[in-house]
mmCIF file of C-alpha atoms in Angstrom:
data_model
loop_
_atom_site.group_PDB
_atom_site.id
_atom_site.type_symbol
_atom_site.label_atom_id
_atom_site.label_comp_id
_atom_site.label_asym_id
_atom_site.label_seq_id
_atom_site.Cartn_x
_atom_site.Cartn_y
_atom_site.Cartn_z
ATOM 1 C CA MET A 1 151.161 -94.011 16.834
ATOM 2 C CA PRO A 2 148.305 -95.602 14.647
ATOM 3 C CA SER A 3 149.044 -96.503 11.359
ATOM 4 C CA PRO A 4 148.235 -94.036 8.626
ATOM 5 C CA HIS A 5 145.147 -96.541 7.339
ATOM 6 C CA LYS A 6 144.014 -96.702 10.950
ATOM 7 C CA LEU A 7 144.176 -92.987 11.600
ATOM 8 C CA ARG A 8 142.270 -92.894 8.373
ATOM 9 C CA THR A 9 139.899 -95.144 9.054
ATOM 10 C CA GLY A 10 139.358 -93.739 12.563
ATOM 11 C CA VAL A 11 138.563 -90.372 11.559
ATOM 12 C CA ALA A 12 136.136 -91.445 9.282
ATOM 13 C CA ALA A 13 134.368 -93.133 12.134
ATOM 14 C CA VAL A 14 134.854 -90.616 14.626
ATOM 15 C CA CYS A 15 133.129 -87.843 12.251
ATOM 16 C CA ALA A 16 130.476 -90.210 11.190
ATOM 17 C CA GLY A 17 129.746 -90.690 15.065
ATOM 18 C CA VAL A 18 129.865 -87.379 15.991
ATOM 19 C CA VAL A 19 127.380 -85.993 13.355
ATOM 20 C CA ALA A 20 125.380 -88.956 14.406
ATOM 21 C CA ALA A 21 125.364 -88.286 17.844
ATOM 22 C CA GLY A 22 125.271 -84.785 18.396
ATOM 23 C CA LEU A 23 122.899 -83.492 15.358
ATOM 24 C CA THR A 24 120.433 -86.222 15.608
ATOM 25 C CA GLY A 25 119.257 -84.019 18.835
ATOM 26 C CA CYS A 26 118.856 -81.125 17.075
ATOM 27 C CA SER A 27 116.495 -82.468 14.800
ATOM 28 C CA GLN A 28 114.229 -84.285 17.295
ATOM 29 C CA PHE A 29 113.438 -80.534 18.256
ATOM 30 C CA ASP A 30 109.915 -80.472 17.609
ATOM 31 C CA LEU A 31 108.776 -76.910 16.168
ATOM 32 C CA ALA A 32 104.853 -77.828 17.634
ATOM 33 C CA ARG A 33 105.546 -79.110 21.076
ATOM 34 C CA ALA A 34 107.854 -76.495 22.379
ATOM 35 C CA ASP A 35 107.081 -75.252 26.087
ATOM 36 C CA THR A 36 108.333 -72.373 27.750
ATOM 37 C CA GLY A 37 108.332 -70.310 31.505
ATOM 38 C CA VAL A 38 110.481 -67.181 29.658
ATOM 39 C CA VAL A 39 109.146 -64.008 30.761
ATOM 40 C CA ARG A 40 108.640 -61.593 27.361
ATOM 41 C CA VAL A 41 107.844 -57.966 27.124
ATOM 42 C CA ALA A 42 104.552 -57.161 26.447
ATOM 43 C CA ALA A 43 103.771 -54.891 23.624
ATOM 44 C CA PRO A 44 100.477 -53.620 22.313
ATOM 45 C CA SER A 45 98.953 -55.638 19.686
ATOM 46 C CA PRO A 46 98.062 -54.800 16.004
ATOM 47 C CA SER A 47 95.019 -52.768 15.854
ATOM 48 C CA PRO A 48 93.005 -54.353 14.953
ATOM 49 C CA ASP A 49 94.089 -57.938 16.362
ATOM 50 C CA PRO A 50 94.318 -59.865 13.415
ATOM 51 C CA PHE A 51 93.433 -62.963 15.534
ATOM 52 C CA GLU A 52 90.191 -61.471 16.986
ATOM 53 C CA GLY A 53 87.383 -63.735 17.129
ATOM 54 C CA LEU A 54 89.891 -66.943 16.613
ATOM 55 C CA SER A 55 90.424 -69.641 19.275
ATOM 56 C CA ALA A 56 94.015 -70.666 20.707
ATOM 57 C CA ASP A 57 93.624 -73.681 18.458
ATOM 58 C CA GLU A 58 92.551 -71.848 15.393
ATOM 59 C CA ILE A 59 95.556 -69.509 15.980
ATOM 60 C CA ALA A 60 97.514 -72.305 15.742
ATOM 61 C CA GLU A 61 95.870 -73.925 12.679
ATOM 62 C CA ARG A 62 96.827 -70.428 10.730
ATOM 63 C CA ALA A 63 100.725 -70.684 12.160
ATOM 64 C CA VAL A 64 101.009 -74.113 10.879
ATOM 65 C CA ASP A 65 99.627 -73.043 7.445
ATOM 66 C CA ALA A 66 101.858 -70.325 7.090
ATOM 67 C CA THR A 67 105.018 -72.012 8.338
ATOM 68 C CA THR A 68 104.695 -75.230 6.511
ATOM 69 C CA GLY A 69 104.431 -73.110 2.990
ATOM 70 C CA ALA A 70 107.876 -71.557 3.944
ATOM 71 C CA LYS A 71 110.619 -72.186 1.006
ATOM 72 C CA SER A 72 113.553 -71.524 3.605
ATOM 73 C CA LEU A 73 114.046 -70.496 7.343
ATOM 74 C CA ARG A 74 116.836 -69.369 9.864
ATOM 75 C CA LEU A 75 116.689 -71.085 13.320
ATOM 76 C CA ALA A 76 118.810 -70.227 16.182
ATOM 77 C CA GLY A 77 118.666 -71.012 20.045
ATOM 78 C CA ARG A 78 119.448 -73.933 22.143
ATOM 79 C CA VAL A 79 118.312 -77.368 22.191
ATOM 80 C CA SER A 80 119.036 -80.478 24.246
ATOM 81 C CA ALA A 81 120.592 -83.599 22.640
ATOM 82 C CA LYS A 82 120.761 -86.452 24.743
ATOM 83 C CA GLY A 83 120.354 -84.377 27.853
ATOM 84 C CA GLN A 84 123.050 -82.157 26.866
ATOM 85 C CA PRO A 85 122.785 -78.716 25.584
ATOM 86 C CA VAL A 86 123.592 -77.820 21.959
ATOM 87 C CA ASP A 87 123.538 -73.906 20.367
ATOM 88 C CA VAL A 88 122.363 -74.096 17.471
ATOM 89 C CA ASP A 89 122.046 -71.360 14.181
ATOM 90 C CA PHE A 90 121.257 -72.843 11.039
ATOM 91 C CA SER A 91 119.922 -71.368 7.651
ATOM 92 C CA VAL A 92 117.799 -73.992 5.732
ATOM 93 C CA ASN A 93 115.643 -74.096 2.596
ATOM 94 C CA ASP A 94 113.566 -77.003 0.924
ATOM 95 C CA ARG A 95 116.309 -78.181 -1.385
ATOM 96 C CA ALA A 96 118.061 -79.783 2.350
ATOM 97 C CA GLU A 97 120.543 -77.551 1.601
ATOM 98 C CA CYS A 98 122.012 -75.664 4.945
ATOM 99 C CA THR A 99 124.539 -73.429 6.567
ATOM 100 C CA GLY A 100 125.061 -73.072 10.042
ATOM 101 C CA ARG A 101 126.715 -73.429 13.393
ATOM 102 C CA MET A 102 126.494 -75.487 16.691
ATOM 103 C CA LYS A 103 128.280 -75.304 19.968
ATOM 104 C CA VAL A 104 128.346 -77.842 22.560
ATOM 105 C CA GLU A 105 130.828 -78.425 25.470
ATOM 106 C CA GLY A 106 132.180 -74.919 24.750
ATOM 107 C CA GLY A 107 133.345 -76.182 21.154
ATOM 108 C CA THR A 108 132.079 -75.185 18.084
ATOM 109 C CA ALA A 109 131.724 -76.697 14.489
ATOM 110 C CA GLU A 110 130.433 -75.180 11.434
ATOM 111 C CA LEU A 111 128.272 -77.193 8.714
ATOM 112 C CA ARG A 112 126.957 -76.826 5.304
ATOM 113 C CA ARG A 113 124.990 -79.062 2.957
ATOM 114 C CA LYS A 114 124.478 -78.370 -0.683
ATOM 115 C CA ASP A 115 123.622 -81.013 -3.597
ATOM 116 C CA GLY A 116 123.528 -83.918 -1.289
ATOM 117 C CA VAL A 117 127.266 -83.345 0.224
ATOM 118 C CA ALA A 118 127.889 -82.488 3.928
ATOM 119 C CA TYR A 119 130.902 -80.203 5.476
ATOM 120 C CA MET A 120 131.619 -80.368 9.053
ATOM 121 C CA LYS A 121 134.768 -78.246 10.270
ATOM 122 C CA GLY A 122 134.747 -78.360 14.263
ATOM 123 C CA ASP A 123 137.757 -76.205 16.059
ATOM 124 C CA GLU A 124 139.962 -78.599 18.734
ATOM 125 C CA ARG A 125 137.705 -78.002 21.834
ATOM 126 C CA PHE A 126 134.566 -79.518 19.637
ATOM 127 C CA TRP A 127 136.314 -82.152 18.514
ATOM 128 C CA ARG A 128 138.092 -83.226 21.514
ATOM 129 C CA ALA A 129 134.925 -83.014 23.630
ATOM 130 C CA SER A 130 133.348 -85.199 21.253
ATOM 131 C CA MET A 131 136.033 -88.152 20.958
ATOM 132 C CA THR A 132 136.080 -88.274 24.384
ATOM 133 C CA ALA A 133 132.677 -89.038 24.689
ATOM 134 C CA GLN A 134 133.666 -91.525 22.144
ATOM 135 C CA GLY A 135 135.561 -93.316 24.246
ATOM 136 C CA LEU A 136 138.943 -92.950 22.120
ATOM 137 C CA PRO A 137 142.412 -93.075 23.962
ATOM 138 C CA PRO A 138 144.196 -89.924 24.295
ATOM 139 C CA ALA A 139 146.804 -90.687 21.907
ATOM 140 C CA ARG A 140 144.516 -91.390 19.195
ATOM 141 C CA ILE A 141 142.445 -88.045 19.913
ATOM 142 C CA ASP A 142 145.698 -86.475 19.601
ATOM 143 C CA ALA A 143 146.755 -87.888 16.266
ATOM 144 C CA THR A 144 143.202 -87.201 14.767
ATOM 145 C CA LEU A 145 143.203 -83.555 16.014
ATOM 146 C CA GLU A 146 146.500 -83.198 14.157
ATOM 147 C CA LEU A 147 144.975 -84.589 10.769
ATOM 148 C CA LEU A 148 141.260 -82.308 11.289
ATOM 149 C CA LYS A 149 143.178 -79.178 12.182
ATOM 150 C CA ASN A 150 141.564 -76.202 9.957
ATOM 151 C CA ARG A 151 140.237 -78.614 7.865
ATOM 152 C CA TRP A 152 136.850 -79.403 6.389
ATOM 153 C CA VAL A 153 135.369 -82.786 6.429
ATOM 154 C CA LYS A 154 133.406 -84.042 3.536
ATOM 155 C CA PHE A 155 130.784 -86.594 3.859
ATOM 156 C CA GLY A 156 129.486 -87.686 0.381
ATOM 157 C CA ALA A 157 125.772 -88.436 -0.606
ATOM 158 C CA GLY A 158 125.376 -91.534 0.998
ATOM 159 C CA GLN A 159 127.528 -91.545 4.185
ATOM 160 C CA ARG A 160 126.318 -91.764 7.242
ATOM 161 C CA GLY A 161 127.662 -87.893 8.546
ATOM 162 C CA SER A 162 125.350 -86.629 5.109
ATOM 163 C CA ALA A 163 122.567 -88.948 5.900
ATOM 164 C CA GLU A 164 122.239 -87.598 9.610
ATOM 165 C CA LEU A 165 122.506 -83.704 8.631
ATOM 166 C CA GLY A 166 120.400 -83.642 5.933
ATOM 167 C CA ARG A 167 117.660 -84.552 8.590
ATOM 168 C CA ILE A 168 118.470 -81.232 9.858
ATOM 169 C CA CYS A 169 118.541 -79.657 6.464
ATOM 170 C CA ASP A 170 115.471 -81.496 5.070
ATOM 171 C CA LEU A 171 113.046 -78.287 5.871
ATOM 172 C CA LYS A 172 110.376 -80.010 3.607
ATOM 173 C CA ARG A 173 110.478 -83.204 6.279
ATOM 174 C CA LEU A 174 110.911 -80.758 9.629
ATOM 175 C CA LEU A 175 107.677 -78.755 7.960
ATOM 176 C CA ALA A 176 105.948 -82.175 7.527
ATOM 177 C CA ASP A 177 106.561 -83.153 11.276
ATOM 178 C CA LEU A 178 104.794 -80.115 12.465
ATOM 179 C CA ARG A 179 101.584 -80.222 10.248
ATOM 180 C CA GLN A 180 101.436 -84.314 11.579
ATOM 181 C CA ASP A 181 101.311 -83.581 14.948
ATOM 182 C CA GLU A 182 98.052 -82.731 15.246
ATOM 183 C CA ALA A 183 97.772 -83.509 19.048
ATOM 184 C CA ALA A 184 100.440 -80.455 19.601
ATOM 185 C CA ARG A 185 97.580 -77.823 18.444
ATOM 186 C CA THR A 186 94.690 -78.814 20.371
ATOM 187 C CA ASP A 187 93.740 -77.787 23.899
ATOM 188 C CA LEU A 188 95.531 -74.416 23.988
ATOM 189 C CA THR A 189 95.174 -71.194 25.521
ATOM 190 C CA ARG A 190 95.915 -67.622 24.634
ATOM 191 C CA ALA A 191 98.141 -65.740 26.711
ATOM 192 C CA LYS A 192 99.529 -62.298 27.224
ATOM 193 C CA ASP A 193 100.696 -60.677 23.320
ATOM 194 C CA GLY A 194 104.225 -60.191 23.598
ATOM 195 C CA THR A 195 107.212 -59.774 20.760
ATOM 196 C CA VAL A 196 109.881 -61.484 19.004
ATOM 197 C CA GLY A 197 112.174 -58.558 18.422
ATOM 198 C CA ARG A 198 110.113 -56.072 17.041
ATOM 199 C CA THR A 199 107.399 -58.115 15.733
ATOM 200 C CA PRO A 200 104.143 -58.327 18.006
ATOM 201 C CA THR A 201 103.415 -61.516 18.276
ATOM 202 C CA ALA A 202 100.387 -64.175 20.115
ATOM 203 C CA THR A 203 101.291 -66.221 22.847
ATOM 204 C CA LEU A 204 99.786 -70.097 22.575
ATOM 205 C CA VAL A 205 100.018 -72.196 25.731
ATOM 206 C CA LYS A 206 99.903 -75.610 26.407
ATOM 207 C CA LYS A 207 100.070 -77.034 29.784
ATOM 208 C CA LYS A 208 101.668 -80.831 30.067
ATOM 209 C CA SER A 209 101.916 -82.896 32.840
ATOM 210 C CA GLY A 210 103.829 -81.558 35.797
ATOM 211 C CA ASP A 211 105.775 -78.429 35.457
ATOM 212 C CA ARG A 212 106.046 -79.254 31.575
ATOM 213 C CA ARG A 213 104.135 -76.644 29.302
ATOM 214 C CA THR A 214 103.958 -75.657 25.628
ATOM 215 C CA THR A 215 104.540 -71.769 24.334
ATOM 216 C CA VAL A 216 104.648 -71.058 20.730
ATOM 217 C CA SER A 217 104.928 -67.393 19.625
ATOM 218 C CA VAL A 218 102.778 -66.702 16.373
ATOM 219 C CA ALA A 219 103.844 -63.116 14.240
ATOM 220 C CA MET A 220 100.966 -60.669 14.448
ATOM 221 C CA GLU A 221 102.498 -59.030 11.562
ATOM 222 C CA GLY A 222 102.460 -60.008 7.790
ATOM 223 C CA LYS A 223 101.912 -63.752 7.482
ATOM 224 C CA PRO A 224 101.597 -65.849 10.938
ATOM 225 C CA TYR A 225 104.537 -67.400 11.212
ATOM 226 C CA ILE A 226 105.714 -69.018 14.088
ATOM 227 C CA LEU A 227 108.458 -66.637 15.439
ATOM 228 C CA ARG A 228 109.871 -68.541 18.779
ATOM 229 C CA VAL A 229 109.128 -71.824 20.642
ATOM 230 C CA VAL A 230 110.509 -72.509 23.778
ATOM 231 C CA LYS A 231 110.334 -75.778 26.020
ATOM 232 C CA THR A 232 110.669 -76.082 29.609
ATOM 233 C CA GLY A 233 110.455 -78.945 32.245
ATOM 234 C CA GLY A 234 110.888 -82.502 31.441
ATOM 235 C CA ASP A 235 114.191 -83.892 30.069
ATOM 236 C CA ASP A 236 114.550 -81.722 26.840
ATOM 237 C CA PRO A 237 114.327 -78.017 27.158
ATOM 238 C CA GLY A 238 115.089 -75.817 24.578
ATOM 239 C CA ASP A 239 114.350 -72.215 23.175
ATOM 240 C CA VAL A 240 114.745 -71.695 19.609
ATOM 241 C CA ARG A 241 113.564 -68.572 17.220
ATOM 242 C CA PHE A 242 112.747 -68.925 13.515
ATOM 243 C CA SER A 243 113.536 -65.928 11.285
ATOM 244 C CA ALA A 244 114.521 -65.081 7.791
ATOM 245 C CA TYR A 245 111.451 -66.703 6.189
ATOM 246 C CA ASP A 246 111.668 -67.130 2.553
ATOM 247 C CA ARG A 247 114.767 -65.705 1.940
ATOM 248 C CA PRO A 248 117.723 -67.188 0.014
ATOM 249 C CA VAL A 249 120.294 -69.403 1.488
ATOM 250 C CA LYS A 250 123.518 -69.384 0.170
ATOM 251 C CA VAL A 251 125.881 -72.110 0.898
ATOM 252 C CA VAL A 252 129.838 -71.794 -0.013
ATOM 253 C CA THR A 253 131.418 -75.262 -1.008
ATOM 254 C CA PRO A 254 134.897 -75.101 1.142
ATOM 255 C CA PRO A 255 138.050 -75.692 -0.661
ATOM 256 C CA GLU A 256 139.239 -78.348 -2.368
ATOM 257 C CA ASP A 257 142.669 -77.770 -0.529
ATOM 258 C CA GLU A 258 140.726 -77.616 2.848
ATOM 259 C CA THR A 259 138.531 -80.786 2.685
ATOM 260 C CA ILE A 260 138.942 -84.123 3.987
ATOM 261 C CA ASP A 261 137.346 -86.596 2.027
ATOM 262 C CA LEU A 262 135.980 -89.303 4.006
ATOM 263 C CA SER A 263 134.766 -91.251 0.917
ATOM 264 C CA ARG A 264 138.707 -91.387 -0.109
ATOM 265 C CA LEU A 265 140.018 -91.928 3.441
ATOM 266 C CA ASP A 266 137.744 -94.923 4.203
ATOM 267 C CA PRO A 267 135.440 -96.271 1.249
ATOM 268 C CA GLY A 268 133.567 -98.241 4.066
ATOM 269 C CA SER A 269 132.308 -95.599 5.598
ATOM 270 C CA ARG A 270 128.936 -95.414 3.430
ATOM 271 C CA THR A 271 125.737 -97.148 4.673
#
């Protein structure tokens, strides 16, 4: 059995490692470079077509302008992190706050970030899969799971886990990346219009090498927001929908008696 100090220090290292390994892949899913082979239900276009007379590249510019002006949004779907599928569902705003969850290998973790402090609560399957992937011995995994059971792990400002989660919750950074990737918004073609939910959408496609292609669904009602990005071909497929633009994001701080503060368990966990 590990000593209490080693166990606490191990928890800090494990949790920081899980966030770094598992969540970084989510932030690497580039909105502007999604690909697709999905079959969409065709829908009649609004009359008149709001994009009539515009090229696919010009529609993409309008979509980027609208999307980068958002104060908040929700993103939900499946991305790839180091070749492993990860299901995500996050609401984020332009104050680097977020709330949501992720699923990997059948396990689920809830995530929250507010005022620079991040919180993470995983079920047993999530923690066990994550710690096994990091090479921890079974005895240490069991001891750590007992400490984490039904508790939130708190990453204070400046700690590694908070910084990694901050990359996902940083809407300004996410949208800035979308604006900067100009190459992804050129040489597009407009395919058959479709729908995302009940909203008619223009479908923009960019073919890449091999079987890789890029498709972005742009709203044809209201502001021309990006509503769906799907990626097929290559090593990092994904399918993500965007919704709840400019709606308030409410982040609830977990109760202290249900929280493990990593800064108290291992002061050296800061970077």
